[in-house]
CSV table of C-alpha atoms in Angstrom, one decimal:
chain,number,residue,atom,x,y,z
A,24,MET,CA,-49.8,-56.8,-13.6
A,25,ARG,CA,-47.2,-54.1,-13.4
A,26,VAL,CA,-46.7,-51.3,-10.8
A,27,ASN,CA,-45.2,-47.9,-11.4
A,28,GLU,CA,-43.0,-47.3,-8.3
A,29,PHE,CA,-43.4,-43.5,-8.4
A,30,GLN,CA,-47.2,-43.0,-8.7
A,31,ALA,CA,-48.6,-46.3,-7.5
A,32,VAL,CA,-50.4,-47.1,-10.8
A,33,LEU,CA,-51.3,-50.6,-11.7
A,34,LEU,CA,-51.5,-52.3,-15.1
A,35,TRP,CA,-54.0,-55.2,-15.0
A,36,LEU,CA,-54.6,-57.8,-17.7
A,37,THR,CA,-58.3,-58.5,-17.7
A,38,ARG,CA,-60.1,-61.9,-17.5
A,39,ASP,CA,-60.7,-62.1,-21.3
A,40,GLU,CA,-57.1,-61.0,-21.8
A,41,LYS,CA,-57.7,-59.1,-25.0
A,42,ARG,CA,-57.8,-55.7,-23.3
A,43,MET,CA,-55.8,-53.9,-20.7
A,44,GLU,CA,-57.2,-51.9,-17.8
A,45,LEU,CA,-55.3,-49.2,-15.8
A,46,TYR,CA,-56.1,-48.7,-12.1
A,47,LYS,CA,-54.9,-45.9,-9.8
A,48,GLU,CA,-54.5,-46.6,-6.1
A,49,ARG,CA,-56.8,-44.5,-4.0
A,50,LEU,CA,-59.0,-45.5,-1.1
A,51,HIS,CA,-60.5,-48.0,-3.5
A,52,PHE,CA,-59.4,-49.2,-6.9
A,53,LYS,CA,-61.1,-47.5,-9.7
A,54,ASP,CA,-61.0,-48.3,-13.4
A,55,GLU,CA,-59.2,-45.4,-15.0
A,56,HIS,CA,-58.7,-46.7,-18.5
A,57,THR,CA,-59.8,-49.7,-20.6
A,58,LEU,CA,-57.7,-50.1,-23.7
A,59,THR,CA,-58.8,-52.2,-26.6
A,60,GLY,CA,-57.1,-52.9,-29.8
A,61,HIS,CA,-55.3,-56.3,-29.6
A,62,SER,CA,-56.9,-59.2,-31.4
A,63,GLY,CA,-55.4,-61.8,-29.1
A,64,LYS,CA,-54.5,-62.3,-25.5
A,65,VAL,CA,-52.4,-59.5,-23.9
A,66,LEU,CA,-49.5,-61.2,-22.2
A,67,ALA,CA,-47.3,-58.3,-21.1
A,68,ALA,CA,-47.6,-54.6,-20.3
A,69,ARG,CA,-45.1,-52.0,-19.1
A,70,PHE,CA,-45.0,-48.2,-18.6
A,71,MET,CA,-42.8,-46.3,-21.0
A,72,GLY,CA,-40.8,-44.2,-18.6
A,73,ASP,CA,-43.8,-42.5,-17.0
A,74,THR,CA,-47.5,-43.1,-16.5
A,75,SER,CA,-48.7,-41.4,-19.7
A,76,MET,CA,-47.5,-44.1,-22.1
A,77,VAL,CA,-47.8,-47.9,-22.0
A,78,VAL,CA,-46.5,-50.7,-24.3
A,79,THR,CA,-48.2,-54.1,-24.5
A,80,GLY,CA,-47.3,-57.4,-26.1
A,81,SER,CA,-49.9,-59.8,-27.3
A,82,HIS,CA,-50.5,-63.3,-28.7
A,83,ASP,CA,-51.6,-61.5,-31.9
A,84,ARG,CA,-47.9,-61.1,-32.7
A,85,THR,CA,-47.9,-57.3,-32.2
A,86,LEU,CA,-46.6,-54.7,-29.7
A,87,LYS,CA,-48.7,-51.6,-29.2
A,88,ILE,CA,-47.9,-48.3,-27.7
A,89,TRP,CA,-50.7,-46.6,-25.9
A,90,ASP,CA,-51.3,-42.9,-25.0
A,91,LEU,CA,-53.2,-42.9,-21.7
A,92,ARG,CA,-54.1,-39.3,-22.1
A,93,SER,CA,-56.2,-40.1,-25.1
A,94,ARG,CA,-57.1,-43.7,-23.9
A,95,ALA,CA,-56.1,-45.3,-27.2
A,96,TYR,CA,-53.1,-46.7,-28.9
A,97,VAL,CA,-51.1,-44.1,-30.8
A,98,GLN,CA,-52.4,-43.7,-34.4
A,99,SER,CA,-49.2,-43.9,-36.4
A,100,SER,CA,-47.2,-46.3,-38.4
A,101,ILE,CA,-44.7,-46.9,-35.6
A,102,SER,CA,-47.1,-47.3,-32.7
A,103,THR,CA,-47.9,-50.9,-33.6
A,104,LYS,CA,-44.8,-53.1,-33.9
A,105,PHE,CA,-45.3,-56.2,-36.0
A,106,ALA,CA,-43.1,-58.8,-34.4
A,107,GLY,CA,-44.2,-61.8,-36.4
A,108,SER,CA,-44.4,-64.0,-33.3
A,109,SER,CA,-46.4,-64.0,-30.0
A,110,CYS,CA,-44.9,-61.8,-27.4
A,111,ASN,CA,-44.6,-63.4,-24.0
A,112,ASP,CA,-43.0,-60.6,-22.1
A,113,LEU,CA,-41.3,-57.2,-22.6
A,114,VAL,CA,-39.3,-54.5,-20.7
A,115,THR,CA,-38.5,-50.9,-21.5
A,116,ILE,CA,-35.5,-48.7,-21.0
A,117,ASP,CA,-35.6,-44.9,-20.6
A,118,GLY,CA,-39.0,-44.7,-22.2
A,119,VAL,CA,-37.5,-45.2,-25.6
A,120,GLN,CA,-36.1,-48.8,-26.0
A,121,ILE,CA,-38.4,-51.8,-25.9
A,122,LEU,CA,-37.1,-55.4,-25.5
A,123,SER,CA,-39.5,-58.2,-26.2
A,124,GLY,CA,-39.3,-62.0,-25.7
A,125,HIS,CA,-41.2,-64.2,-28.2
A,126,PHE,CA,-42.6,-67.7,-28.9
A,127,ASP,CA,-40.2,-68.0,-31.9
A,128,LYS,CA,-37.2,-68.1,-29.5
A,129,LYS,CA,-36.1,-64.6,-30.2
A,130,ILE,CA,-35.5,-61.5,-28.1
A,131,ARG,CA,-36.2,-58.4,-30.2
A,132,PHE,CA,-34.8,-54.9,-29.6
A,133,TRP,CA,-36.9,-51.9,-30.7
A,134,ASP,CA,-36.7,-48.2,-30.7
A,135,GLN,CA,-40.1,-46.5,-29.9
A,136,ARG,CA,-39.5,-44.2,-32.9
A,137,SER,CA,-38.9,-47.0,-35.4
A,138,GLU,CA,-41.3,-49.4,-37.1
A,139,SER,CA,-39.1,-52.5,-37.1
A,140,SER,CA,-36.7,-54.1,-34.6
A,141,HIS,CA,-33.0,-53.1,-34.9
A,142,ASN,CA,-31.6,-56.3,-33.4
A,143,GLU,CA,-32.6,-59.9,-32.6
A,144,ILE,CA,-31.0,-62.6,-30.4
A,145,LEU,CA,-32.0,-66.2,-31.1
A,146,LEU,CA,-32.1,-68.5,-28.0
A,147,GLN,CA,-32.5,-72.2,-27.7
A,148,GLY,CA,-36.2,-72.2,-26.7
A,149,LYS,CA,-39.3,-70.0,-26.4
A,150,VAL,CA,-38.7,-66.9,-24.3
A,151,THR,CA,-41.1,-67.0,-21.3
A,152,SER,CA,-40.0,-63.8,-19.5
A,153,LEU,CA,-37.7,-60.9,-19.4
A,154,ASP,CA,-36.3,-58.8,-16.5
A,155,LEU,CA,-33.9,-55.9,-16.2
A,156,SER,CA,-31.2,-55.5,-13.5
A,157,ARG,CA,-31.7,-52.3,-11.4
A,158,ASP,CA,-28.8,-50.6,-13.1
A,159,ARG,CA,-30.3,-51.5,-16.6
A,160,ASN,CA,-27.0,-53.1,-17.7
A,161,TYR,CA,-28.2,-56.7,-17.8
A,162,LEU,CA,-31.2,-58.5,-19.2
A,163,LEU,CA,-32.5,-61.8,-17.7
A,164,ALA,CA,-34.4,-64.2,-19.9
A,165,CYS,CA,-36.2,-67.4,-18.9
A,166,VAL,CA,-36.1,-69.9,-21.7
A,167,ARG,CA,-38.2,-72.9,-22.4
A,168,ASP,CA,-35.1,-75.1,-22.8
A,169,ASP,CA,-34.9,-75.1,-19.0
A,170,SER,CA,-32.4,-72.3,-18.7
A,171,LEU,CA,-31.9,-68.7,-17.7
A,172,VAL,CA,-29.5,-66.4,-19.6
A,173,THR,CA,-28.2,-63.0,-18.9
A,174,ILE,CA,-27.4,-60.5,-21.6
A,175,ASP,CA,-24.9,-57.6,-21.2
A,176,LEU,CA,-26.7,-54.7,-22.8
A,177,ARG,CA,-23.5,-52.6,-22.8
A,178,MET,CA,-21.4,-55.2,-24.7
A,179,ASN,CA,-23.1,-55.5,-28.1
A,180,GLN,CA,-26.1,-57.3,-26.4
A,181,LYS,CA,-24.2,-60.6,-26.0
A,182,ILE,CA,-25.1,-63.5,-23.7
A,183,CYS,CA,-22.7,-63.4,-20.8
A,184,ASN,CA,-24.0,-66.1,-18.5
A,185,SER,CA,-26.3,-69.1,-18.3
A,186,PHE,CA,-28.0,-70.8,-15.4
A,187,THR,CA,-29.1,-74.4,-15.4
A,188,ASP,CA,-29.7,-77.3,-13.0
A,189,ASP,CA,-30.6,-80.9,-13.5
A,190,GLU,CA,-33.7,-80.4,-11.3
A,191,PHE,CA,-34.9,-77.1,-12.9
A,192,HIS,CA,-37.6,-77.3,-15.5
A,193,VAL,CA,-39.7,-74.4,-16.8
A,194,GLY,CA,-43.3,-75.2,-16.1
A,195,CYS,CA,-45.1,-73.0,-18.7
A,196,ASP,CA,-44.7,-70.6,-21.6
A,197,TRP,CA,-45.1,-67.6,-19.3
A,198,ASN,CA,-42.9,-68.6,-16.4
A,199,ARG,CA,-41.5,-65.4,-14.8
A,200,ALA,CA,-37.9,-65.1,-13.5
A,201,ALA,CA,-36.5,-62.1,-11.7
A,202,PHE,CA,-33.3,-60.3,-10.7
A,203,SER,CA,-32.8,-59.5,-7.0
A,204,SER,CA,-32.6,-55.8,-6.4
A,205,SER,CA,-28.9,-56.0,-5.7
A,206,GLY,CA,-28.3,-58.0,-8.9
A,207,GLU,CA,-26.4,-60.6,-6.9
A,208,TYR,CA,-29.1,-63.3,-7.5
A,209,VAL,CA,-31.7,-64.5,-10.0
A,210,SER,CA,-34.7,-66.5,-9.0
A,211,VAL,CA,-37.1,-68.7,-10.9
A,212,GLY,CA,-39.8,-71.3,-10.2
A,213,SER,CA,-39.7,-74.9,-11.5
A,214,SER,CA,-42.4,-77.3,-12.7
A,215,ASP,CA,-42.0,-79.4,-9.5
A,216,GLY,CA,-42.8,-76.5,-7.2
A,217,THR,CA,-39.2,-75.7,-6.2
A,218,VAL,CA,-37.9,-72.1,-6.3
A,219,PHE,CA,-34.3,-71.8,-7.4
A,220,ILE,CA,-32.0,-69.0,-6.4
A,221,PHE,CA,-28.8,-68.7,-8.5
A,222,ASN,CA,-25.7,-66.6,-7.8
A,223,THR,CA,-25.1,-64.3,-10.8
A,224,THR,CA,-21.4,-64.4,-10.3
A,225,THR,CA,-20.8,-68.1,-10.0
A,226,SER,CA,-23.9,-69.4,-11.8
A,227,VAL,CA,-24.4,-72.0,-9.0
A,228,VAL,CA,-27.6,-72.7,-7.1
A,229,GLU,CA,-27.5,-70.9,-3.8
A,230,GLN,CA,-30.8,-72.1,-2.5
A,231,ARG,CA,-33.7,-74.5,-3.3
A,232,LEU,CA,-36.9,-73.4,-1.6
A,233,LYS,CA,-39.5,-76.1,-1.3
A,234,GLU,CA,-43.0,-75.4,-0.2
A,235,HIS,CA,-45.2,-75.4,-3.3
A,236,SER,CA,-46.9,-78.5,-4.5
A,237,SER,CA,-47.5,-77.4,-8.1
A,238,ALA,CA,-45.5,-75.6,-10.7
A,239,VAL,CA,-44.2,-72.2,-9.7
A,240,ILE,CA,-44.9,-69.7,-12.5
A,241,ALA,CA,-43.8,-66.3,-11.1
A,242,VAL,CA,-41.4,-64.8,-8.6
A,243,ALA,CA,-40.7,-61.3,-7.4
A,244,TRP,CA,-38.2,-59.8,-4.9
A,245,HIS,CA,-38.9,-57.1,-2.3
A,246,PRO,CA,-37.1,-53.9,-3.3
A,247,SER,CA,-34.6,-54.3,-0.4
A,248,ASP,CA,-34.2,-58.1,-1.1
A,249,TYR,CA,-35.7,-58.7,2.4
A,250,ALA,CA,-38.2,-61.1,1.0
A,251,LEU,CA,-39.1,-63.1,-2.1
A,252,ALA,CA,-42.6,-63.9,-3.3
A,253,SER,CA,-43.5,-66.9,-5.4
A,254,CYS,CA,-46.8,-67.9,-7.0
A,255,ASP,CA,-47.8,-71.3,-8.4
A,256,LYS,CA,-50.4,-72.6,-10.8
A,257,THR,CA,-53.0,-73.1,-8.0
A,258,LYS,CA,-52.8,-69.3,-7.3
A,259,ARG,CA,-51.0,-69.9,-4.0
A,260,VAL,CA,-48.5,-67.3,-3.0
A,261,VAL,CA,-45.6,-67.9,-0.6
A,262,ILE,CA,-43.5,-65.1,1.0
A,263,TRP,CA,-39.9,-66.3,1.8
A,264,THR,CA,-37.7,-64.4,4.3
A,265,ASP,CA,-34.6,-65.3,6.2
A,266,GLY,CA,-36.8,-66.6,8.9
A,267,GLY,CA,-38.7,-69.0,6.7
A,268,TYR,CA,-41.9,-68.6,4.7
A,269,ASN,CA,-45.6,-67.5,5.1
């Protein structure tokens, strides 16, 4: 699920996971769009700058760009990106650039207007998630080799930092890591239920949060960094604040 911060619109991956539904927040949720076209599970979805265009990544090894005004994917040679590998996550920059993380250990860089990717970075394991720093200068990738890496998007898209710990182990192929809003920290869940918070300057573990009893598969920060949410495989969500957890 993804939320557009300006117009409170939700992207929701459906139960069968081969189509995407768009909801708009009113008094009650109402199904605005159901988009079909992928032949495999839809694993990621992001708005392309505004709420009229969406890009999705799928297990069918493609990315698709959707025009929500016509409720279909754009019928052109560049609207479907053939990545050649299952897409586990993606992010967008300025409504033009698409960055996608894949099962074949690669991060691919796309221009919305081009048919093929213009750059690739090969990592040491399957890419389970991607996240952008608020200033859009850094990309965070969670990797199946039990590491996080940050990539400087200003410096020829080079890896600039790596975060590891002997006790940190990625629990699934879709494990989601996240930048804090300030960019000072990155957080990620581990297979043993621990939530790790790393300092982005020193690369050391600042905190280990222990409350979950199963693998933590997703984390998300409050926009002001006041709180951190974590979700495990049993669908239990914990909200962490300076005063503890709920």
